[in-house]
Coordinates of C-alpha atoms in Angstrom, one line a residue:
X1247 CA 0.0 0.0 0.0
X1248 CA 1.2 3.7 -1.3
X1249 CA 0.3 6.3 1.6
X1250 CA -0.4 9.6 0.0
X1251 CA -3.2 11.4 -2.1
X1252 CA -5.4 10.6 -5.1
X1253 CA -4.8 13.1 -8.0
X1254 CA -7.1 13.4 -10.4
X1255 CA -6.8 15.2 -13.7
X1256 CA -10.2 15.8 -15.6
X1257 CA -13.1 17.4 -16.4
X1258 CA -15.1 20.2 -14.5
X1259 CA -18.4 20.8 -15.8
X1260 CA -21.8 22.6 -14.8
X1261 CA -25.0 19.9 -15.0
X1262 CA -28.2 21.1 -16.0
X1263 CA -30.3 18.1 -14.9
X1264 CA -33.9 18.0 -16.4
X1265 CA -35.8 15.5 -14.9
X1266 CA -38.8 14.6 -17.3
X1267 CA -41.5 11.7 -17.9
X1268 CA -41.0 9.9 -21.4
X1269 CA -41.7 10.5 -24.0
X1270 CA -40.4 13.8 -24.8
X1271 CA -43.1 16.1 -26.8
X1272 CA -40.5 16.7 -30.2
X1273 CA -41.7 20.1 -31.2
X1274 CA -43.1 21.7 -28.2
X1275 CA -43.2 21.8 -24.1
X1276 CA -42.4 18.7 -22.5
X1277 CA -42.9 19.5 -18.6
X1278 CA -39.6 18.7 -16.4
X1279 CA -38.0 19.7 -12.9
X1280 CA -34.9 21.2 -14.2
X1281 CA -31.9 21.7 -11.7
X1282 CA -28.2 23.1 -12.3
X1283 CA -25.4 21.4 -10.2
X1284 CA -21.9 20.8 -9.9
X1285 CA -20.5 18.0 -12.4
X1286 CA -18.2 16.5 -14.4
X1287 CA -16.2 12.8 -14.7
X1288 CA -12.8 13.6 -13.2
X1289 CA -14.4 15.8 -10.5
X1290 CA -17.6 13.5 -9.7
X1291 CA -14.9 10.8 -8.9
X1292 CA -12.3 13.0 -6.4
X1293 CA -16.1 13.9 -4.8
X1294 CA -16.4 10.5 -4.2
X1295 CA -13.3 9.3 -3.6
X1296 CA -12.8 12.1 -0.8
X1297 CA -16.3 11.9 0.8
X1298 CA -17.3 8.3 0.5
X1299 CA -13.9 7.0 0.5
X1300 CA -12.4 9.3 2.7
X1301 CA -9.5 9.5 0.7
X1302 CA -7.4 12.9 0.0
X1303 CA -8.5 13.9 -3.2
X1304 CA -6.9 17.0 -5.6
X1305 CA -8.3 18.1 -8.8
X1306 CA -6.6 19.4 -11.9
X1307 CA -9.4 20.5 -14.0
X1308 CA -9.7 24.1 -16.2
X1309 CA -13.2 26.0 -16.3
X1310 CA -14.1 29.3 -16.9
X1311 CA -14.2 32.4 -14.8
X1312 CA -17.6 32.7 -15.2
X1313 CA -18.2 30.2 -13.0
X1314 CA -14.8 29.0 -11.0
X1315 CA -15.6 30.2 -7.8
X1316 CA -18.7 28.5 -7.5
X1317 CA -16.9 24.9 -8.8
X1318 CA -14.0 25.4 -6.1
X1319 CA -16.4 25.7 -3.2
X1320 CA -18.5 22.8 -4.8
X1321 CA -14.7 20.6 -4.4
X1322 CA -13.7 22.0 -1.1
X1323 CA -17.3 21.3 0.3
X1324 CA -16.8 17.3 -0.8
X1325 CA -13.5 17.5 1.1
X1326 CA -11.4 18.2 -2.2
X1327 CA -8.6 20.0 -2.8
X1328 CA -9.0 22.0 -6.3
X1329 CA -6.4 23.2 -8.4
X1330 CA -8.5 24.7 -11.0
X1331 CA -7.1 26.9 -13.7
X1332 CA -9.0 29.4 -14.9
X1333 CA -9.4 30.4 -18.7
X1334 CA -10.0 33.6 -19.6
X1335 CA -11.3 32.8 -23.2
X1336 CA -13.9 30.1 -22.9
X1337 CA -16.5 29.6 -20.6
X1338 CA -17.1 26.3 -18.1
X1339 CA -18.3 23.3 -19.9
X1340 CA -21.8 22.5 -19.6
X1341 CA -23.6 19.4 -20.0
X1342 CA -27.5 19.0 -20.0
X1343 CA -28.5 15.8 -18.7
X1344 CA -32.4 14.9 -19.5
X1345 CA -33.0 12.1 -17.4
X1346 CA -36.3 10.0 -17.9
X1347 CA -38.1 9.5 -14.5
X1348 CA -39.3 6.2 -15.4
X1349 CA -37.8 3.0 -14.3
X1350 CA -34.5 2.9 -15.9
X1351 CA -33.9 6.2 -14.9
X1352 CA -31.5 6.7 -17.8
X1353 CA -30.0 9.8 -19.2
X1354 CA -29.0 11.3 -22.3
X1355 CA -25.9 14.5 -22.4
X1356 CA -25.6 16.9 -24.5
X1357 CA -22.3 18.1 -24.0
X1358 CA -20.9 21.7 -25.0
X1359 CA -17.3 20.8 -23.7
X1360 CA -15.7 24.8 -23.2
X1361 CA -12.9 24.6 -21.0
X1362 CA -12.7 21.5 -20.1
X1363 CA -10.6 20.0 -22.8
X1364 CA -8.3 23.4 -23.4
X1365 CA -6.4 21.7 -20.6
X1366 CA -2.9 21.7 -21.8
X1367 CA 0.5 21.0 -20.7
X1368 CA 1.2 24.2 -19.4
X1369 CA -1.2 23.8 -16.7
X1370 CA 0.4 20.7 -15.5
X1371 CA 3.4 21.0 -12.7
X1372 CA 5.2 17.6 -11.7
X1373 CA 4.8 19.6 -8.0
X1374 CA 0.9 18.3 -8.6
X1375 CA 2.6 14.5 -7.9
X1376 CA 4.1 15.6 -4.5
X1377 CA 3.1 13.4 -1.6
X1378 CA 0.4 10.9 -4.5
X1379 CA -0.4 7.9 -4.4
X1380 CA -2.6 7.4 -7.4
X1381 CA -3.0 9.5 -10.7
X1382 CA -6.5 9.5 -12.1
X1383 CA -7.0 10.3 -15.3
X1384 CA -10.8 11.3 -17.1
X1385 CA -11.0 9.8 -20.5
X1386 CA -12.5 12.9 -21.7
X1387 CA -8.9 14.2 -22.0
X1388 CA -8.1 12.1 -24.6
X1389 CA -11.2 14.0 -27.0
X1390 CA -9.1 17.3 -28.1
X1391 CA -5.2 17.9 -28.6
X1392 CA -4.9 20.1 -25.9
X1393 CA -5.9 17.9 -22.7
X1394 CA -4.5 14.8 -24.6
X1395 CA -1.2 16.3 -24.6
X1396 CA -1.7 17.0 -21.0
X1397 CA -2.6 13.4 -20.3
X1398 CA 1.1 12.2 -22.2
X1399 CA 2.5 14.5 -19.8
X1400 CA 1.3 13.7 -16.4
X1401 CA 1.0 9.9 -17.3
X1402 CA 5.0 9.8 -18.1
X1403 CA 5.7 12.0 -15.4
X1404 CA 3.7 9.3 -12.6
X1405 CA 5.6 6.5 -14.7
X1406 CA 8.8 8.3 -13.7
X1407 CA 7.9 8.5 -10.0
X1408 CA 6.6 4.7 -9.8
X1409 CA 2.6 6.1 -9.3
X1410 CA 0.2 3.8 -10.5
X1411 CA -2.3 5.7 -12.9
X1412 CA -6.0 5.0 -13.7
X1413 CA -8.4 5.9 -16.7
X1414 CA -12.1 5.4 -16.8
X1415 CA -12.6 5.9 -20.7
X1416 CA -15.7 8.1 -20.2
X1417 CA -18.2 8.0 -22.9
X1418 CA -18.6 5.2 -25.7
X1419 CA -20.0 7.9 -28.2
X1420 CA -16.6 9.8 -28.2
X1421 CA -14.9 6.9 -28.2
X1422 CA -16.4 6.1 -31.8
X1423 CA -14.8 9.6 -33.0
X1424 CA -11.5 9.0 -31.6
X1425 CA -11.3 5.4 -32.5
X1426 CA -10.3 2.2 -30.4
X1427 CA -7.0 2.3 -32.2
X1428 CA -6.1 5.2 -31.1
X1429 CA -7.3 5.1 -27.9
X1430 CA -5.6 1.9 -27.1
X1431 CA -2.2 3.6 -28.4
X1432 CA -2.9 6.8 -26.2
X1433 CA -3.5 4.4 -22.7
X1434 CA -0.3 2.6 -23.0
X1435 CA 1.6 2.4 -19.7
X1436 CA -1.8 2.8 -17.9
X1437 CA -2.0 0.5 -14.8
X1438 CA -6.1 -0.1 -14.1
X1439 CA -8.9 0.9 -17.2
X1440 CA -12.3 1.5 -15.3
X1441 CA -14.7 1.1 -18.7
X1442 CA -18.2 1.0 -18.5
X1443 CA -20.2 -2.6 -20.4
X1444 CA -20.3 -0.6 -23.8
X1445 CA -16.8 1.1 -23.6
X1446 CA -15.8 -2.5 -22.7
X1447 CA -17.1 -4.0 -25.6
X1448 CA -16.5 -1.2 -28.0
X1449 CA -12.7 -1.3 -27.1
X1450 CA -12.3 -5.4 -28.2
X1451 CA -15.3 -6.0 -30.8
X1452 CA -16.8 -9.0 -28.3
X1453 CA -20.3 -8.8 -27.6
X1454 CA -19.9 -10.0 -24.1
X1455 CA -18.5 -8.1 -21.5
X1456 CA -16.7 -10.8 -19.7
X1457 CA -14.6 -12.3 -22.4
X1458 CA -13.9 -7.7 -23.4
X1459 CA -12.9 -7.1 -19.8
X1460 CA -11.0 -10.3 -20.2
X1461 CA -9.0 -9.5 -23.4
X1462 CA -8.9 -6.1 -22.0
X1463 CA -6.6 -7.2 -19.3
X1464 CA -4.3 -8.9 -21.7
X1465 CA -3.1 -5.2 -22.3
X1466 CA -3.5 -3.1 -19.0
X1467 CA -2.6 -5.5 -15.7
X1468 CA -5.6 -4.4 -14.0
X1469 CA -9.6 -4.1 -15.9
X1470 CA -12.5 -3.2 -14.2
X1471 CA -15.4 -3.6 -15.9
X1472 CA -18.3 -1.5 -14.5
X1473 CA -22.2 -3.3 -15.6
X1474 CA -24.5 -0.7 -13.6
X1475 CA -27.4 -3.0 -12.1
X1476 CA -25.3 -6.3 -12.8
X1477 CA -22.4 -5.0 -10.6
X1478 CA -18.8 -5.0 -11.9
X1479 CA -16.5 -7.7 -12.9
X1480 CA -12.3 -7.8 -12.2
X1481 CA -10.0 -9.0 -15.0
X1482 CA -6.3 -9.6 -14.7
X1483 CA -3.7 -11.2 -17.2
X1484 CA -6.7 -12.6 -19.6
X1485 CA -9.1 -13.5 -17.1
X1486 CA -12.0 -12.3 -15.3
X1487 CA -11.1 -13.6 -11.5
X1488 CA -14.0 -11.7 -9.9
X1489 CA -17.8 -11.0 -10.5
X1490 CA -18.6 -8.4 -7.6
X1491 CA -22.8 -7.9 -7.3
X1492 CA -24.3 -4.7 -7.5
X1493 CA -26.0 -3.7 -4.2
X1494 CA -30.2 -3.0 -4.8
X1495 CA -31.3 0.6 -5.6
X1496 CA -34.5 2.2 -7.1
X1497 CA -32.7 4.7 -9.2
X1498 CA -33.6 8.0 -9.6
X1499 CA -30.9 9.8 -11.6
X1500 CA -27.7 7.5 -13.0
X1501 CA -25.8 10.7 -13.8
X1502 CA -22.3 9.9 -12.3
X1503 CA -22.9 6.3 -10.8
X1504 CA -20.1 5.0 -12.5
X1505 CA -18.0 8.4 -10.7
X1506 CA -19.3 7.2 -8.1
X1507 CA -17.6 3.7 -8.3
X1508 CA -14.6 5.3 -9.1
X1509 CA -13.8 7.4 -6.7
X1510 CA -14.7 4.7 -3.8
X1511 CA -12.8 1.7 -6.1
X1512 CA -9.8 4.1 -5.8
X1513 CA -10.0 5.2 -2.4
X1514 CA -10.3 1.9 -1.1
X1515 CA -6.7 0.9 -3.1
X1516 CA -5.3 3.9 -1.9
X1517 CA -6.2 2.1 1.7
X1518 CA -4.7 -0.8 0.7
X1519 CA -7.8 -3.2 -0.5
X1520 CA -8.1 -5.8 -3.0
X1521 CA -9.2 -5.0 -6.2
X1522 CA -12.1 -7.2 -5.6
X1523 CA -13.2 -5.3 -2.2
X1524 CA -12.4 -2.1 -4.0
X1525 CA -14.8 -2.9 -6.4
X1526 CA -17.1 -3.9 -3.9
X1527 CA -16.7 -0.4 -2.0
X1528 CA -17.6 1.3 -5.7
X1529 CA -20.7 -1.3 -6.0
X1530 CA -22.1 0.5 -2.6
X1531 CA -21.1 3.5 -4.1
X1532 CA -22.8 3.4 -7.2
X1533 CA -26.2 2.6 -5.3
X1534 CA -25.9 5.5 -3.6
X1535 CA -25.7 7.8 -6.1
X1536 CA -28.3 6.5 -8.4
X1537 CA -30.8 7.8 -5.4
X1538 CA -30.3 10.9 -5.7
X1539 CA -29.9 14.0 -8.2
X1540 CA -26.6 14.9 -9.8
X1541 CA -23.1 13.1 -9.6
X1542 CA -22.1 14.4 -6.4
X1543 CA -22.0 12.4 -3.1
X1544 CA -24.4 14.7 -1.0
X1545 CA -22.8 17.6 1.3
X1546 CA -25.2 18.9 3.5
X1547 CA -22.9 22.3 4.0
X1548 CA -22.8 22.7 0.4
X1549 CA -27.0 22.0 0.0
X1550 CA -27.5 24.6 2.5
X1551 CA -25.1 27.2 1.6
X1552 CA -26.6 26.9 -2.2
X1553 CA -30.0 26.5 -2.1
X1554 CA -30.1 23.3 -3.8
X1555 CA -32.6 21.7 -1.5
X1556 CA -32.3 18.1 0.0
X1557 CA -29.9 15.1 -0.9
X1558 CA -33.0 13.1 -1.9
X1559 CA -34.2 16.3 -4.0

């Protein structure tokens, strides 16, 4: 076990969750509760990580000065430590997130990325490694020059200090437009891939997500293949050793469940568990946030402060 902190490198975003009842009315009103909150991959997961998994968590992430003080008291509210740079040019991302209110509870973005993926080697400082354990990086930096350039950069520089480094691949639509070739070549050197079922299979060709987290692991030591309601399985050299359940939950929102796992899978590590009761810790995780509105874990300081109403809003 490493003693030190989780550093995560990633996106910062602003949600704009609309809650609505399928179908939507194409054309004209379709009624919906409509809330804007704190979000974003890389900073859901150091949320998570610090407040479920009571891990110390930092954030590299770039947003706008429009809205960058809000975002950093957001972090420091989920026990983060932001180092946010702020870009003068372009405003924060944004991502609307309708989300049907039926059973599934499943969501559709619409992503208008801003300054999330101007990240660029500049910003990074091999300082940002002092006294880190683990180096988490979003996927979403790999979707524009800039922030891929920025992910070369910090994963060589962990590489150099002997930090194990993460990627959850982020979203299987982008993933199409960079192309699995290429994203393959660009994770190289990466010790544990966090990919959802359809990044899983969209990464290998296989239909089933077993034998993709399985010939997933022939590449990167460590695969953890994250399957929402059917839990998560663990792959290592060619083989899935582990098939860890999901715990029950009547979802309300999905936005950031598989953060959620994230940040708790790596914060148990960082406290020296198995992979398989780290994924277990992320399982519990994931059920929690599906109950309730955003990506966040819930921080009754920051509620209050904001306005936002209850956790179970």
């Amino acid at each position: 076990m490493r003693s030190g902190a989780l550093l995560v490198v990633g996106d910062v975003v602003t949600d704009v969750v609309a809650r609505y009842r399928g179908p939507l009315a194409v054309g004209t009103d379709t009624a919906a509760s409509v809330r804007r909150v704190p979000g974003g991959a890389g900073a859901n997961v150091a949320c998570w990580a610090a407040r479920r998994g009571g891990a110390e968590a930092r954030l590299l992430g770039r947003v706008g000065a429009d809205a960058a003080a809000w975002h950093e008291r957001a972090l420091a509210a989920c026990g983060v430590r932001p180092c946010l740079v702020v870009d003068e040019q372009a405003p924060t991302g944004t991502v609307i997130c309708l989300v049907d209110t039926g059973a599934s509870a499943e969501r559709t973005f619409l992503t208008d990325s801003g300054a999330t993926l101007r990240l660029e080697p500049a910003d990074w400082s091999d300082a940002l490694l002092d006294c880190v354990a683990r180096l988490h990086l979003s996927g979403y930096l790999l979707f524009s020059e800039p922030s891929r350039a920025l992910a070369a950069v910090a994963l060589k520089a962990a590489r150099a200090r002997g930090v194990p480094v993460s990627l959850d691949p982020a979203s299987a639509g982008f993933l199409v437009e960079l192309g699995v070739d290429r994203f393959l070549e660009l994770v190289d050197g990466v010790d544990v891939l966090l990919p959802s079922r359809d990044e899983a299979c969209l990464l290998t060709g296989l239909p089933d997500v077993a034998a993709a987290a399985a010939e997933l692991s022939r590449r990167i030591p460590l695969v953890v293949a994250k399957q929402g309601a059917d839990g998560a399985l663990v792959a290592r050299c060619g083989t899935v050793r582990a098939r860890v359940p999901a715990v029950p939950a009547t979802p309300r929102d999905t936005t950031g469940a598989g953060d959620a796992f994230t940040g708790a899978f790596l914060a148990a590590l960082l406290k020296g568990a198995t992979p398989e009761d780290a994924a277990a810790q992320g399982c519990r995780a994931g059920a929690l946030a599906v109950r309730r509105l955003g990506g966040r874990p819930p921080s009754e300081e920051w509620t209050s402060a904001e306005g936002w109403g209850s956790a179970q809003e």
